[in-house]
Each structure stands twice: as C-alpha cells, then as structure tokens.
Coordinates of C-alpha atoms in Angstrom, one line a residue:
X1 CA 0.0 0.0 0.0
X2 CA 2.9 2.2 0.6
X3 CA 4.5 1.9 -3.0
X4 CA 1.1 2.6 -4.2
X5 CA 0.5 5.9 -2.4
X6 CA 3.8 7.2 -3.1
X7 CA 3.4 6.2 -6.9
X8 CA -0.1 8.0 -6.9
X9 CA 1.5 11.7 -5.1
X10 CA 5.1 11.1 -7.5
X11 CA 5.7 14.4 -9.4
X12 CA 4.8 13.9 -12.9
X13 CA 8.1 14.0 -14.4
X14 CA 8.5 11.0 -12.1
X15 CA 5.6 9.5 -13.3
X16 CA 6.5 9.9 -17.1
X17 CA 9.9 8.4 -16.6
X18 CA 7.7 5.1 -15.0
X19 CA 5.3 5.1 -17.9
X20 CA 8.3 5.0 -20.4
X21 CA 9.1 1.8 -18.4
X22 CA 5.7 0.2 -18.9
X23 CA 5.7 1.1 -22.7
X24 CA 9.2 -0.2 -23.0
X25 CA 7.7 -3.6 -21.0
X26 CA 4.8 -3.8 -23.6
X27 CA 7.4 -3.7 -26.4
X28 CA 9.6 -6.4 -24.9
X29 CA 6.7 -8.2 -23.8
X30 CA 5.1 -8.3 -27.2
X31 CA 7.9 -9.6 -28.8
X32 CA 8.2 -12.0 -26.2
X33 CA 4.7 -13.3 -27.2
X34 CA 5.6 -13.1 -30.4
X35 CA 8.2 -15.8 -30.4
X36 CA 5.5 -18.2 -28.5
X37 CA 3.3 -17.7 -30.8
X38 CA 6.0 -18.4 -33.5
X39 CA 7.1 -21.7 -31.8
X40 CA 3.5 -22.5 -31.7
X41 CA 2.6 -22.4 -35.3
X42 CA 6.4 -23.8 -36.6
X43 CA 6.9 -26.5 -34.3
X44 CA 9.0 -28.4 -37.3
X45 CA 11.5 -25.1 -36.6
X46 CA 12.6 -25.6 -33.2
X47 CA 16.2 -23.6 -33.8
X48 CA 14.9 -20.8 -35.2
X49 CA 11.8 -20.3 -32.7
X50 CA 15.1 -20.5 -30.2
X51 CA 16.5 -18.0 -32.5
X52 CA 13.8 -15.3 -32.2
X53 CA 13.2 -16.0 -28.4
X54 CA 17.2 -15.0 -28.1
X55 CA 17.1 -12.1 -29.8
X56 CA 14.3 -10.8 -27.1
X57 CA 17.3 -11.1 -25.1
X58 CA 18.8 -7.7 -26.5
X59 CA 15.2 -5.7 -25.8
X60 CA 14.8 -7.2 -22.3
X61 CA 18.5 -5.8 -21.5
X62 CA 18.0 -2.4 -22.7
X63 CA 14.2 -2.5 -20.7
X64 CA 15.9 -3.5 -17.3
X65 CA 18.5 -0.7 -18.6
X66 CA 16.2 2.2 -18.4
X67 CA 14.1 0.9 -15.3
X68 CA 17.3 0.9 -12.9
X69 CA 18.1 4.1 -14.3
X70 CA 14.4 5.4 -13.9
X71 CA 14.7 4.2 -10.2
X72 CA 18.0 5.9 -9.3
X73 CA 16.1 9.4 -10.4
X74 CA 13.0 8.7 -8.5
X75 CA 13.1 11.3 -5.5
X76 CA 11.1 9.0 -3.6
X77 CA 13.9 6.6 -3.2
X78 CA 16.7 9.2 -1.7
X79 CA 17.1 9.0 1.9
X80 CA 16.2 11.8 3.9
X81 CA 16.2 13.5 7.2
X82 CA 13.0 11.8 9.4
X83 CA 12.1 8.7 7.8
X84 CA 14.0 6.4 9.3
X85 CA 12.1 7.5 12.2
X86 CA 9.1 6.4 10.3
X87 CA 10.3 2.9 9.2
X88 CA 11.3 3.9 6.3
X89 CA 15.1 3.2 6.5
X90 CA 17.6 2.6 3.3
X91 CA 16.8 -1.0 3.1
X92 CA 12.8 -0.1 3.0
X93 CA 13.6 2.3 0.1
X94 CA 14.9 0.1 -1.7
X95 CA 12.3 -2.3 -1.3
X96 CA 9.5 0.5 -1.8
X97 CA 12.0 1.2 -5.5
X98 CA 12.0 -2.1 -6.4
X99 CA 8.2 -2.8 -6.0
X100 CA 7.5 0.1 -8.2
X101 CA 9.5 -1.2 -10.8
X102 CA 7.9 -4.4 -10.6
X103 CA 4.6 -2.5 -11.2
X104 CA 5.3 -0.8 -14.0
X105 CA 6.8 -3.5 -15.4
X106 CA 3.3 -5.4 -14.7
X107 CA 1.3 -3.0 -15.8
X108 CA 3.6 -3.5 -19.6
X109 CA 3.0 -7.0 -20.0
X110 CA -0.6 -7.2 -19.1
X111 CA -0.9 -4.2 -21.8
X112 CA 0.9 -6.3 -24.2
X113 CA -1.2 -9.7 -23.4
X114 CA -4.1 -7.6 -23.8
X115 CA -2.9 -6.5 -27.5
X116 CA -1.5 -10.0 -28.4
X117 CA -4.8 -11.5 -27.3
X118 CA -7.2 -9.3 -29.4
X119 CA -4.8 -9.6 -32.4
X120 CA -5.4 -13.3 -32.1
X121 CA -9.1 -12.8 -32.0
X122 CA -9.2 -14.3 -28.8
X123 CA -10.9 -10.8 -27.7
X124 CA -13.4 -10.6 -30.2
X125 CA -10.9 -8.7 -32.5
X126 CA -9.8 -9.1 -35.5
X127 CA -6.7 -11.2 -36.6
X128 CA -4.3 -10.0 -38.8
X129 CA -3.4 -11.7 -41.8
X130 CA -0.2 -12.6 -44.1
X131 CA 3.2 -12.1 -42.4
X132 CA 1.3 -11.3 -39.0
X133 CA 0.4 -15.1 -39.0
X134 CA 3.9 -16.5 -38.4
X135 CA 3.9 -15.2 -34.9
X136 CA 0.1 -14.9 -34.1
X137 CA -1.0 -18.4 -34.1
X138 CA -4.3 -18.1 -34.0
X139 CA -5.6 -21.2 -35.1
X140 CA -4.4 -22.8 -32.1
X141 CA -5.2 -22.3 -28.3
X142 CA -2.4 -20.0 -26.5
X143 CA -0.8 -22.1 -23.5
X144 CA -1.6 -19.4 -20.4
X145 CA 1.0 -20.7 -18.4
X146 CA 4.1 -20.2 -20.5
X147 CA 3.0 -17.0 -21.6
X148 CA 2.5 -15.8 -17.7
X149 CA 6.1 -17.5 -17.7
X150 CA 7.5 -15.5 -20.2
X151 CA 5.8 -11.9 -19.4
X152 CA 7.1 -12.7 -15.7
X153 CA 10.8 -12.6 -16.5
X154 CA 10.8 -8.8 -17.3
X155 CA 9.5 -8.0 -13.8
X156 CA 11.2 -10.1 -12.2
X157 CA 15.0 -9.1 -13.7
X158 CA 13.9 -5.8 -13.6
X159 CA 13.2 -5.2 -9.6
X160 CA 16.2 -7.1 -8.7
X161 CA 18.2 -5.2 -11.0
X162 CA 17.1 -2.1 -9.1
X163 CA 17.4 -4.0 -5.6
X164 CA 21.1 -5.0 -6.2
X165 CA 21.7 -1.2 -8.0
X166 CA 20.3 0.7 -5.0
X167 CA 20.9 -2.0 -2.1
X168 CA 22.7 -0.6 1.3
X169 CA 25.9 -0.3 1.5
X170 CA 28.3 -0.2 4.5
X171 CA 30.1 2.9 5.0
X172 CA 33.6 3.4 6.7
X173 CA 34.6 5.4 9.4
X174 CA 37.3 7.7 9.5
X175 CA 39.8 5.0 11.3
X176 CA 38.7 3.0 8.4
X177 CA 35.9 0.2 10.1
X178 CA 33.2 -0.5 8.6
X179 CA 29.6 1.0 10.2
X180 CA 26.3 -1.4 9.7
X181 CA 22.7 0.0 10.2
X182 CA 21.3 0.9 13.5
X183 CA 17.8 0.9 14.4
X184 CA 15.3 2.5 12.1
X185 CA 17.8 1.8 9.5
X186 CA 20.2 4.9 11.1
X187 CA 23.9 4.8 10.1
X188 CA 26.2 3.9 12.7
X189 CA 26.0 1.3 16.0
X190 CA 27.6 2.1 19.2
X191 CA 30.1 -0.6 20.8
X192 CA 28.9 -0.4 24.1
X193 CA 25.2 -0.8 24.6
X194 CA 24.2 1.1 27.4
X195 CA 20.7 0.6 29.2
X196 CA 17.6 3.5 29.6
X197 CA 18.4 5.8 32.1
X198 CA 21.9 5.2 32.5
X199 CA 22.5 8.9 30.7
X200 CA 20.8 10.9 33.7
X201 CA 21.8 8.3 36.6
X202 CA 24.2 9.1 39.7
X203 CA 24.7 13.1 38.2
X204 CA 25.8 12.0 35.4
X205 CA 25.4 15.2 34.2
X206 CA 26.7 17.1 36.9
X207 CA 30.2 15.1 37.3
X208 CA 32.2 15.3 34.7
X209 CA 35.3 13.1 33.7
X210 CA 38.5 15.6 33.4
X211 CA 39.0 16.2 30.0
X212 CA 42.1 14.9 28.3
X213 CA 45.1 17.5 28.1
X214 CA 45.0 19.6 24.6
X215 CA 47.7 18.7 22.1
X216 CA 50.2 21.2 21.9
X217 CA 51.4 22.1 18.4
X218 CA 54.5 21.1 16.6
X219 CA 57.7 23.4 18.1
X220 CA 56.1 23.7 21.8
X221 CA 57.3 22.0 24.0
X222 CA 55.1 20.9 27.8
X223 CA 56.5 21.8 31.1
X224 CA 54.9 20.9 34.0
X225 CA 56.9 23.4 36.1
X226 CA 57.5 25.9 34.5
X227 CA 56.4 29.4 35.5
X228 CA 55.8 32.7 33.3
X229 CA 59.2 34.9 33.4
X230 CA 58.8 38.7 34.9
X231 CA 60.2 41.4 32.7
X232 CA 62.2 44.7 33.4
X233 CA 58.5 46.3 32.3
X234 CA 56.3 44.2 35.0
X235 CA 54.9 42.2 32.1
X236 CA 55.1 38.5 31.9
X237 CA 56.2 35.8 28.7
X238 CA 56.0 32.3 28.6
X239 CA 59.5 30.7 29.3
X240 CA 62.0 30.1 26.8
X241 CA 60.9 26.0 26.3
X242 CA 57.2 27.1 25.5
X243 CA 57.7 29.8 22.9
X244 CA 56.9 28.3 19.6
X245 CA 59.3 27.6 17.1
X246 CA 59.3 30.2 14.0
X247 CA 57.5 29.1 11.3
X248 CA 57.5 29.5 7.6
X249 CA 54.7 31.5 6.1
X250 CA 52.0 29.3 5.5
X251 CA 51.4 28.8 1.8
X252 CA 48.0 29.2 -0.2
X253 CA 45.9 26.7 -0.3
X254 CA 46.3 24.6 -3.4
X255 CA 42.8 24.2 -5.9
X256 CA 41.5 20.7 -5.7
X257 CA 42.5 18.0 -8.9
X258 CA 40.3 17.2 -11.0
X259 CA 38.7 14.2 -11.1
X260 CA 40.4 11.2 -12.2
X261 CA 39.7 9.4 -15.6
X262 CA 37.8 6.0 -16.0
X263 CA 40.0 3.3 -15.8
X264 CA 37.8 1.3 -18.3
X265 CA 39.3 3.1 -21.2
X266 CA 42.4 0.8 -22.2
X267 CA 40.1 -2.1 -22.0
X268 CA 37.8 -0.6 -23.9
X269 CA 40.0 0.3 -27.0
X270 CA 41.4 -3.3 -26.5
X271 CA 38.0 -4.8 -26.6
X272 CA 36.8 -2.7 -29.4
X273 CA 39.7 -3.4 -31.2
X274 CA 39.2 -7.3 -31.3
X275 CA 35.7 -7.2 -32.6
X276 CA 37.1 -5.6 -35.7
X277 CA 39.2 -8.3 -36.1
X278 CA 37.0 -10.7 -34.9
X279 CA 34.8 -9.3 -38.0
X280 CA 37.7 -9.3 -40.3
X281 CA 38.8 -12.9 -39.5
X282 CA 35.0 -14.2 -39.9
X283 CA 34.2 -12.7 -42.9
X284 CA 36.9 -14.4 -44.9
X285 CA 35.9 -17.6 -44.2
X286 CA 33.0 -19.3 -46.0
X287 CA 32.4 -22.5 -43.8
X288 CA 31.6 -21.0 -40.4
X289 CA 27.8 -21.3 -40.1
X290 CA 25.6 -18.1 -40.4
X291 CA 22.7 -16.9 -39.2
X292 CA 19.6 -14.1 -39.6
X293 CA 17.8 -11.6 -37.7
X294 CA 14.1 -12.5 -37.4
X295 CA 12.7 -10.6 -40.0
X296 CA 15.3 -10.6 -42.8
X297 CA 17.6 -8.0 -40.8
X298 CA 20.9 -9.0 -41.9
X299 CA 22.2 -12.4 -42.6
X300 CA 26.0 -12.8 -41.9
X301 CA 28.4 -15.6 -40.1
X302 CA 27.9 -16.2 -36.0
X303 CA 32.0 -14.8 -36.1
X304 CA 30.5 -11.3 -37.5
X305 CA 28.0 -11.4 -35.2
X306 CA 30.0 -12.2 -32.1
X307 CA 32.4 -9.4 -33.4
X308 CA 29.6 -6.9 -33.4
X309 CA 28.8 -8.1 -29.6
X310 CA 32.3 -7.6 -28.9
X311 CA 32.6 -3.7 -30.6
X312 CA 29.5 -2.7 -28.9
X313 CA 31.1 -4.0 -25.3
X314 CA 34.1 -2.2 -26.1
X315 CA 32.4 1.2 -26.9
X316 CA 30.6 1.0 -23.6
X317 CA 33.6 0.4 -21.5
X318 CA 35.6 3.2 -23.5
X319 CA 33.1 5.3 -23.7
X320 CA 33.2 6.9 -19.7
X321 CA 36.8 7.9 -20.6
X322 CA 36.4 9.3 -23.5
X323 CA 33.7 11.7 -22.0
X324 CA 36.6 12.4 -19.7
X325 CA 38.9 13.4 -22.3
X326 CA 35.8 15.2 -24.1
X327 CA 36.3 17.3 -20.2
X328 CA 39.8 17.9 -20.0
X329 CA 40.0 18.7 -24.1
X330 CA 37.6 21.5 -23.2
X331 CA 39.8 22.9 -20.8
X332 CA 42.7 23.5 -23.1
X333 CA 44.3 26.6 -24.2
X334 CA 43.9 29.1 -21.6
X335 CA 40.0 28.6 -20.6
X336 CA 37.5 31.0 -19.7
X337 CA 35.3 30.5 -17.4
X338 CA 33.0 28.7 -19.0
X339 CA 34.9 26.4 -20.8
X340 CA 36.7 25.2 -17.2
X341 CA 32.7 24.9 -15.2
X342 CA 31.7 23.2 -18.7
X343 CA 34.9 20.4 -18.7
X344 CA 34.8 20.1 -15.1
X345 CA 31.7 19.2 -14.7
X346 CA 31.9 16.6 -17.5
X347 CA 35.4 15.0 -15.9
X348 CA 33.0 14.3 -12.8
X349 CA 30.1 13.3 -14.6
X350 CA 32.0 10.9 -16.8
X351 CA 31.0 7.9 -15.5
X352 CA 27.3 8.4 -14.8
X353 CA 27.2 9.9 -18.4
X354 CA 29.6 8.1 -20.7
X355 CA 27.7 4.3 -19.8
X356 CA 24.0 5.3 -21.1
X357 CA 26.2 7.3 -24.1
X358 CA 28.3 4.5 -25.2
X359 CA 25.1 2.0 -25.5
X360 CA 23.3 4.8 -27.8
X361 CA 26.7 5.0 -29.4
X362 CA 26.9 1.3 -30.0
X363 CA 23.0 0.9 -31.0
X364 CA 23.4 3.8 -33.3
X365 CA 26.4 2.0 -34.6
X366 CA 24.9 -1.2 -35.3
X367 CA 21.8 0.7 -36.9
X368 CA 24.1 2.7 -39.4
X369 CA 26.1 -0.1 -40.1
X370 CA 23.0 -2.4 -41.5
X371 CA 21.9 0.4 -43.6
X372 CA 25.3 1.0 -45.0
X373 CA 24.8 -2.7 -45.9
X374 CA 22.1 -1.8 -48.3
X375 CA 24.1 0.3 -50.4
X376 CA 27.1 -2.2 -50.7
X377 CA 24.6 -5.5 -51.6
X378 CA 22.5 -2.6 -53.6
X379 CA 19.1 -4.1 -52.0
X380 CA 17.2 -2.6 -48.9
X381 CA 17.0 -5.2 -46.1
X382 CA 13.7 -6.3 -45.7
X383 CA 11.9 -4.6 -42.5
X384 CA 9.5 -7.2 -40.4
X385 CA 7.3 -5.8 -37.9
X386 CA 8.8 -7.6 -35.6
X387 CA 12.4 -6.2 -36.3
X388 CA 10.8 -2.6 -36.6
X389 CA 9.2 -3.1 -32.8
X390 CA 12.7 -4.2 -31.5
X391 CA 14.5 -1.3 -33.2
X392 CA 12.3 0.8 -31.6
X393 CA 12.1 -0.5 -28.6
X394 CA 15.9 -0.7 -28.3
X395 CA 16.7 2.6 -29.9
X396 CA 13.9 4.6 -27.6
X397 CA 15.1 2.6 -24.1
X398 CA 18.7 3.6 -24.8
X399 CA 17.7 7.6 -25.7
X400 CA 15.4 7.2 -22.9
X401 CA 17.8 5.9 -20.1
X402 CA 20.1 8.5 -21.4
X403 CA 18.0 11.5 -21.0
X404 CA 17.2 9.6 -17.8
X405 CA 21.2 9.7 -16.5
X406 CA 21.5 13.5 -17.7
X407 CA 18.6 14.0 -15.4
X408 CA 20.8 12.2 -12.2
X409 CA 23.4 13.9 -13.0
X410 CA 21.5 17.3 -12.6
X411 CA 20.0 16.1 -9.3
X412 CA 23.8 15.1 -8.4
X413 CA 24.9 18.5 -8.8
X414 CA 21.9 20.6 -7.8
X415 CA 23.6 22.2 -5.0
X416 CA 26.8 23.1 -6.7
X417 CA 24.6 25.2 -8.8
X418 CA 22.7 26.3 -6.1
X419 CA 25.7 27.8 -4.9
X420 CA 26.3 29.3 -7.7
X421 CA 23.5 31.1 -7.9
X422 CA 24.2 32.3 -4.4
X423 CA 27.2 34.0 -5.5
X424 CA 25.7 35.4 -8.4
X425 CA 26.6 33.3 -11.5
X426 CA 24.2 34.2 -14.2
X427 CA 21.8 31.3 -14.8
X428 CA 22.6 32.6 -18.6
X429 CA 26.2 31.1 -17.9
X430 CA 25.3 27.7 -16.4
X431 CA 22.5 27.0 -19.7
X432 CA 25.4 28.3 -21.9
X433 CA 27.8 25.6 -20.3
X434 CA 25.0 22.8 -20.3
X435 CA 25.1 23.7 -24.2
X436 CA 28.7 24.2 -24.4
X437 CA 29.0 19.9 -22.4
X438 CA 25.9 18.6 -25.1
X439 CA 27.9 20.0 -28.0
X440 CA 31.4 18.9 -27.1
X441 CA 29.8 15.5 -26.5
X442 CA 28.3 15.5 -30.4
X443 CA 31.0 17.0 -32.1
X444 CA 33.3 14.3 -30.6
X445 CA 31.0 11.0 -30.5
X446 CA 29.3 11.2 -33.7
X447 CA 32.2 11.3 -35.9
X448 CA 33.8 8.5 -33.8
X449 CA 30.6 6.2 -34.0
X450 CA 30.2 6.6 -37.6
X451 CA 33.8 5.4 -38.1
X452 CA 33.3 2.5 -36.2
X453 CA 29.9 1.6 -38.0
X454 CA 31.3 1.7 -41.3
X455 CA 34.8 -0.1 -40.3
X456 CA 31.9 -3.3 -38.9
X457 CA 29.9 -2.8 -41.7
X458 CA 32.7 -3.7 -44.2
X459 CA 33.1 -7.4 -43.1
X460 CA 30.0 -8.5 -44.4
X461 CA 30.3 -6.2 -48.1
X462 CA 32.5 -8.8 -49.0

C-alpha cells in the first residue's frame, strides 16, 4: 500500500519516466509473445523459434537498462532526514523502489497480453493476416501458463536489478571500520550498549570526567613546572621551552584536482579493437555457419555477429573515458570560465554519463552499419514488424535511459549550482555551459561512431 500511495503523489516528471518503463515492458513483452506464438505455429523449426526468443534477449537488457536508471532518479527513493524514524530506513527504500519497478513492469506485459490476445481474436478482435500469421497463431489455443512464464521474466530481472543497484551499502569510518545499520535503518551502532536511564543516573550530568590534556602544536614543548618569566616592564612571557618555534609562512591553499579518468578506457579500445578483427577474421571464411535476424535484418556468419557483440562492449567500456577526455580537451588553451565549469563538470560526470552514451553509441552503430549494408549489396534489407518493434524499442530505451542519466546527473549537482546562484553566477552562464557539455559530446562522439559503424559494416560487403 505504501509503493502505491507514493506512486499516486510522484511528481509527474516521475511519473512519465515510469510510464516510459511500462511502454518499454509492452514492447519487450510483445515480442516475447511473439516468439510463443512463433514456436507454436512452426513446431518443425525448433532452432529458429530458439532464434527469435534469443534475440528478445537484447530488448529485455535495454528494458531493465532504463528501469534501474528510472529508479536511481526517483526522488522518492533518496534517503532523507526523518524517515527512518518512520520505518522507512535505506533498506525499505529500496524495497519501496524495487516494488514500483515491478509495477510498472506489470502494468507493460498485461498491456501487451491484452494487445496479443485481441490480435489473435481471442478478444473478439480481428486477426491480422499474411506475415502477422507466423507469430500470431491463431488457429491454435495460447498455452496461459508459459505465456505468464515468459511476461514474468521482465519484472522479475527488472526489480532485482534495481534491488542489487540501490541495495545498502556499509560505510567506513574515518579510522577506516566498517559501520552497519542501526535501528530504524540509522547509520552507525555504538560498541557499548548502554541501558535506559543510564545517561541521567548518579549526576551524570553534573560530574564530569576531566578532560584529556590539549595537544600542543609542533615546536612547543610541555613543562609541567615551568612558571611565566617577569620582565624589566612588569609584564610577563612564557618561558624560553614554551615559545613556539618560528615558522615558515604558510602557503595558499592549493585548488583541488580534477577528477580522475575511468579506468575502463584501455580495455575498452582493446576490446573494441578485437571485434574488428574478430569481424575481419569471420568474414573471410566461408564454412563457419551463419545466421539471420528475425525478419530478414541481416544475414551474416555467427564470427560477425559475435564481433559486433564484442565492438558494442568495447564502446561501452571506452566510452566513460572518452567523455573524460571530451572534459579535460575543453579545458585546453587558456580557458575562460566557462569552458573550465563546462569540462569540469563533464570529468565528474564521466562515469554516470559516458555508460547510457556508449550503449546509444553502440546501438546507433549497429543501426548505421546495417543500412550502410544496403548500399554495398544494392538491395534494402527487408523490415518485419517484428524487427521494426525491436529497433524501436531498443533505440527509444537507450535515448530514454540516457535522457534519464542526464537527469541524475542534474540532481547530483543541484547544490553546486545552487551555490552558484548564491554567489551570483548568471543562470545565462550555467544553460550556456550545459550547451557548451551537449555539444562537445556530439562533435566528438558522432564522428567516432560513424567510423566505427562503417569499419563493422565492411566485413559483411565482401
């Protein structure tokens, strides 16, 4: 009940981020049902019903993508001042996150039941006819059970995506132990447990323990004796072992570094790197077996494909450091002001930013390079609706979570700009350097993506 009253108050910004959840679930769900429904009415084709149910695999990941990033934008899933009072202490927010991800989730696949249902005419609708019949089957009774089966694995990967993302974690102290949960879900325990009423008992308050001697700074040195000296004038000075030992001017204090780069860039160029040739190596060889995208997509060996898996890894993982460098190049060449908020702010938003940017990068990649296909075999590949519902369920999950990590990244650094503000920044300035980040990001990450896309779209042109 408590996930369903804080879902109903959300803002609705909240709430349109969680309804791009459910619509992304409805996609994935569909084409779940889709590849039932294709098993059902091919049963002589066992491989390539497993074929089409495997390539759900690559919609479901971007789905569970944008829900966990959904979830770490939610406001109602930061812990704040009070509520652990209430019950409500990290571990319940995560719960309370988690259940709402599930929900939306729900709410997709019944939505997309519904649809396949009345396209089968199981609804009283009206049942398609021609290619829709490959994946409708409609002449044949839909097993309930394995579609529940099927529509339940979304919800299920999703929330425990989200619980493991935004699970409690123990903090250190500052001599380096680690603190666990208190009551109410407060941070920090106390080694010795003392009973109620100790704190006021036998004047506690009124006897106090003598307080430990104050450490005396580097050059003095203590003396229990010693006595303040008498001048010529009547006035007094500390003796000669307590006056302090000259020091040197103290100097300024130094800016702080920057942030450090990603440490996932080397692997990432290495990884990239061997999915070219991974391509290359497969696309010279005629026996390895080959295989299609459901729908006519593309057609090309298992090697190519692998190599494309392998190129899209890579340009996530090098994709956080290059946003770094994308930072520091801003910074080059005597910058203004500006420039140096703009670059900074990208060098600690590199990681956040750069993951959700290299997966658009690599889906954009793998989108340019079939089309570029075309115009080497000089014949369009041939759309199904099926493919065209995973495109766009892939392509709008990975703009989405994007947008959605731009947004964390805002809440991140709200008061930073707050402060800003304070001092009298011109809010002018900080849209100009949001423009000045989003531009650097496309003049660097376009060119680079269409350079990979056509270097994995030459392997299969031969």
């Amino acid at each position: 009940m408590l996930a369903l009253r804080l879902t109903r108050v959300a803002h609705p910004a909240v709430q349109l981020r969680r309804l791009l959840v459910a619509t992304a679930a409805a996609g994935t769900g569909f084409l779940l049902l889709s590849a039932l429904g294709y098993a059902m009415a091919h049963p002589q084709n066992p491989a390539g019903a497993l074929l089409r149910l495997s390539w759900c695999a690559i919609p479901l990941a971007a789905t569970v993508h944008l829900a966990v990033a959904v979830a770490r934008t939610d406001p109602g899933t930061k812990p704040r001042p009070g509520l652990s009072a209430l019950g409500l202490g990290p571990a319940r927010l995560m719960a309370v996150a988690a259940l709402h991800t599930a929900l939306a989730c729900t709410l997709g696949s019944v939505l997309a039941l519904l649809v396949f249902l009345h396209l089968r005419d199981d609804l009283n609708g009206m049942a398609f006819d021609g290619a829709a019949k490959d994946f409708l089957a409609a002449d044949q009774p839909l097993p309930l059970p394995a579609a529940l089966t099927l529509l339940g694995v979304l919800p299920v990967l999703a929330s425990t995506a989200v619980a493991l993302t935004l699970r409690p974690r123990d903090l250190l102290h500052p001599d380096g132990h680690r603190r666990s949960y208190g009551r109410f879900g407060a941070y920090g325990t106390t080694a010795k447990q003392e009973t109620f009423g100790t704190y006021g008992r036998f004047g506690a308050r009124r006897f106090r323990l003598p307080a430990e001697p104050p450490t005396l700074p580097t050059g003095i040195r203590p003396a229990d004796t010693a006595q303040p000296v008498a001048t010529a004038d009547g006035d007094t000075q500390a003796p000669p072992d307590q006056v302090p030992a000259p020091s040197s001017p103290s100097a300024p204090p130094a800016p702080p570094e920057p942030p450090a780069s990603p440490a996932g860039l080397p692997w990432g160029v290495a990884v990239l790197a061997a999915g070219l040739a991974v391509e290359s190596y497969a696309s010279v060889t005629d026996t390895t077996p080959r295989t299609a995208l459901p729908g006519g997509l593309a057609v090309g060996a298992v090697g190519v494909l692998a190599g494309w898996a392998l190129t899209a890894l890579g340009l996530v993982l090098a994709a956080p450091g290059l946003t770094h460098l994308c930072g520091r190049l801003l910074q080059t060449a005597r910058p203004g002001a500006l420039r140096l908020l703009a670059g900074r702010v990208l060098m600690a938003e590199a990681t956040r930013i750069g993951r959700p940017l290299g997966v658009v990068c690599a889906v954009a990649s793998a989108a340019f390079a079939t089309t570029t296909l075309s115009d080497y075999d000089g014949s369009a590949p041939a759309f199904g609706p099926l493919t065209a519902l995973g495109g766009l369920v892939v392509a709008g999950c990975t703009v989405a979570t994007l947008l959605t990590a731009a947004v964390e990244a805002r809440q991140s650094r709200a008061d930073t700009t707050e402060a800003l503000l304070r001092m009298g920044a011109p809010a002018a300035a900080l849209r100009n350097a949001a423009a000045l980040r989003t531009g650097a990001l496309l003049a660097f990450f376009v060119p680079f993506t269409l350079l990979i896309a056509d270097l994995a779209a030459l392997p299969l042109a031969r």
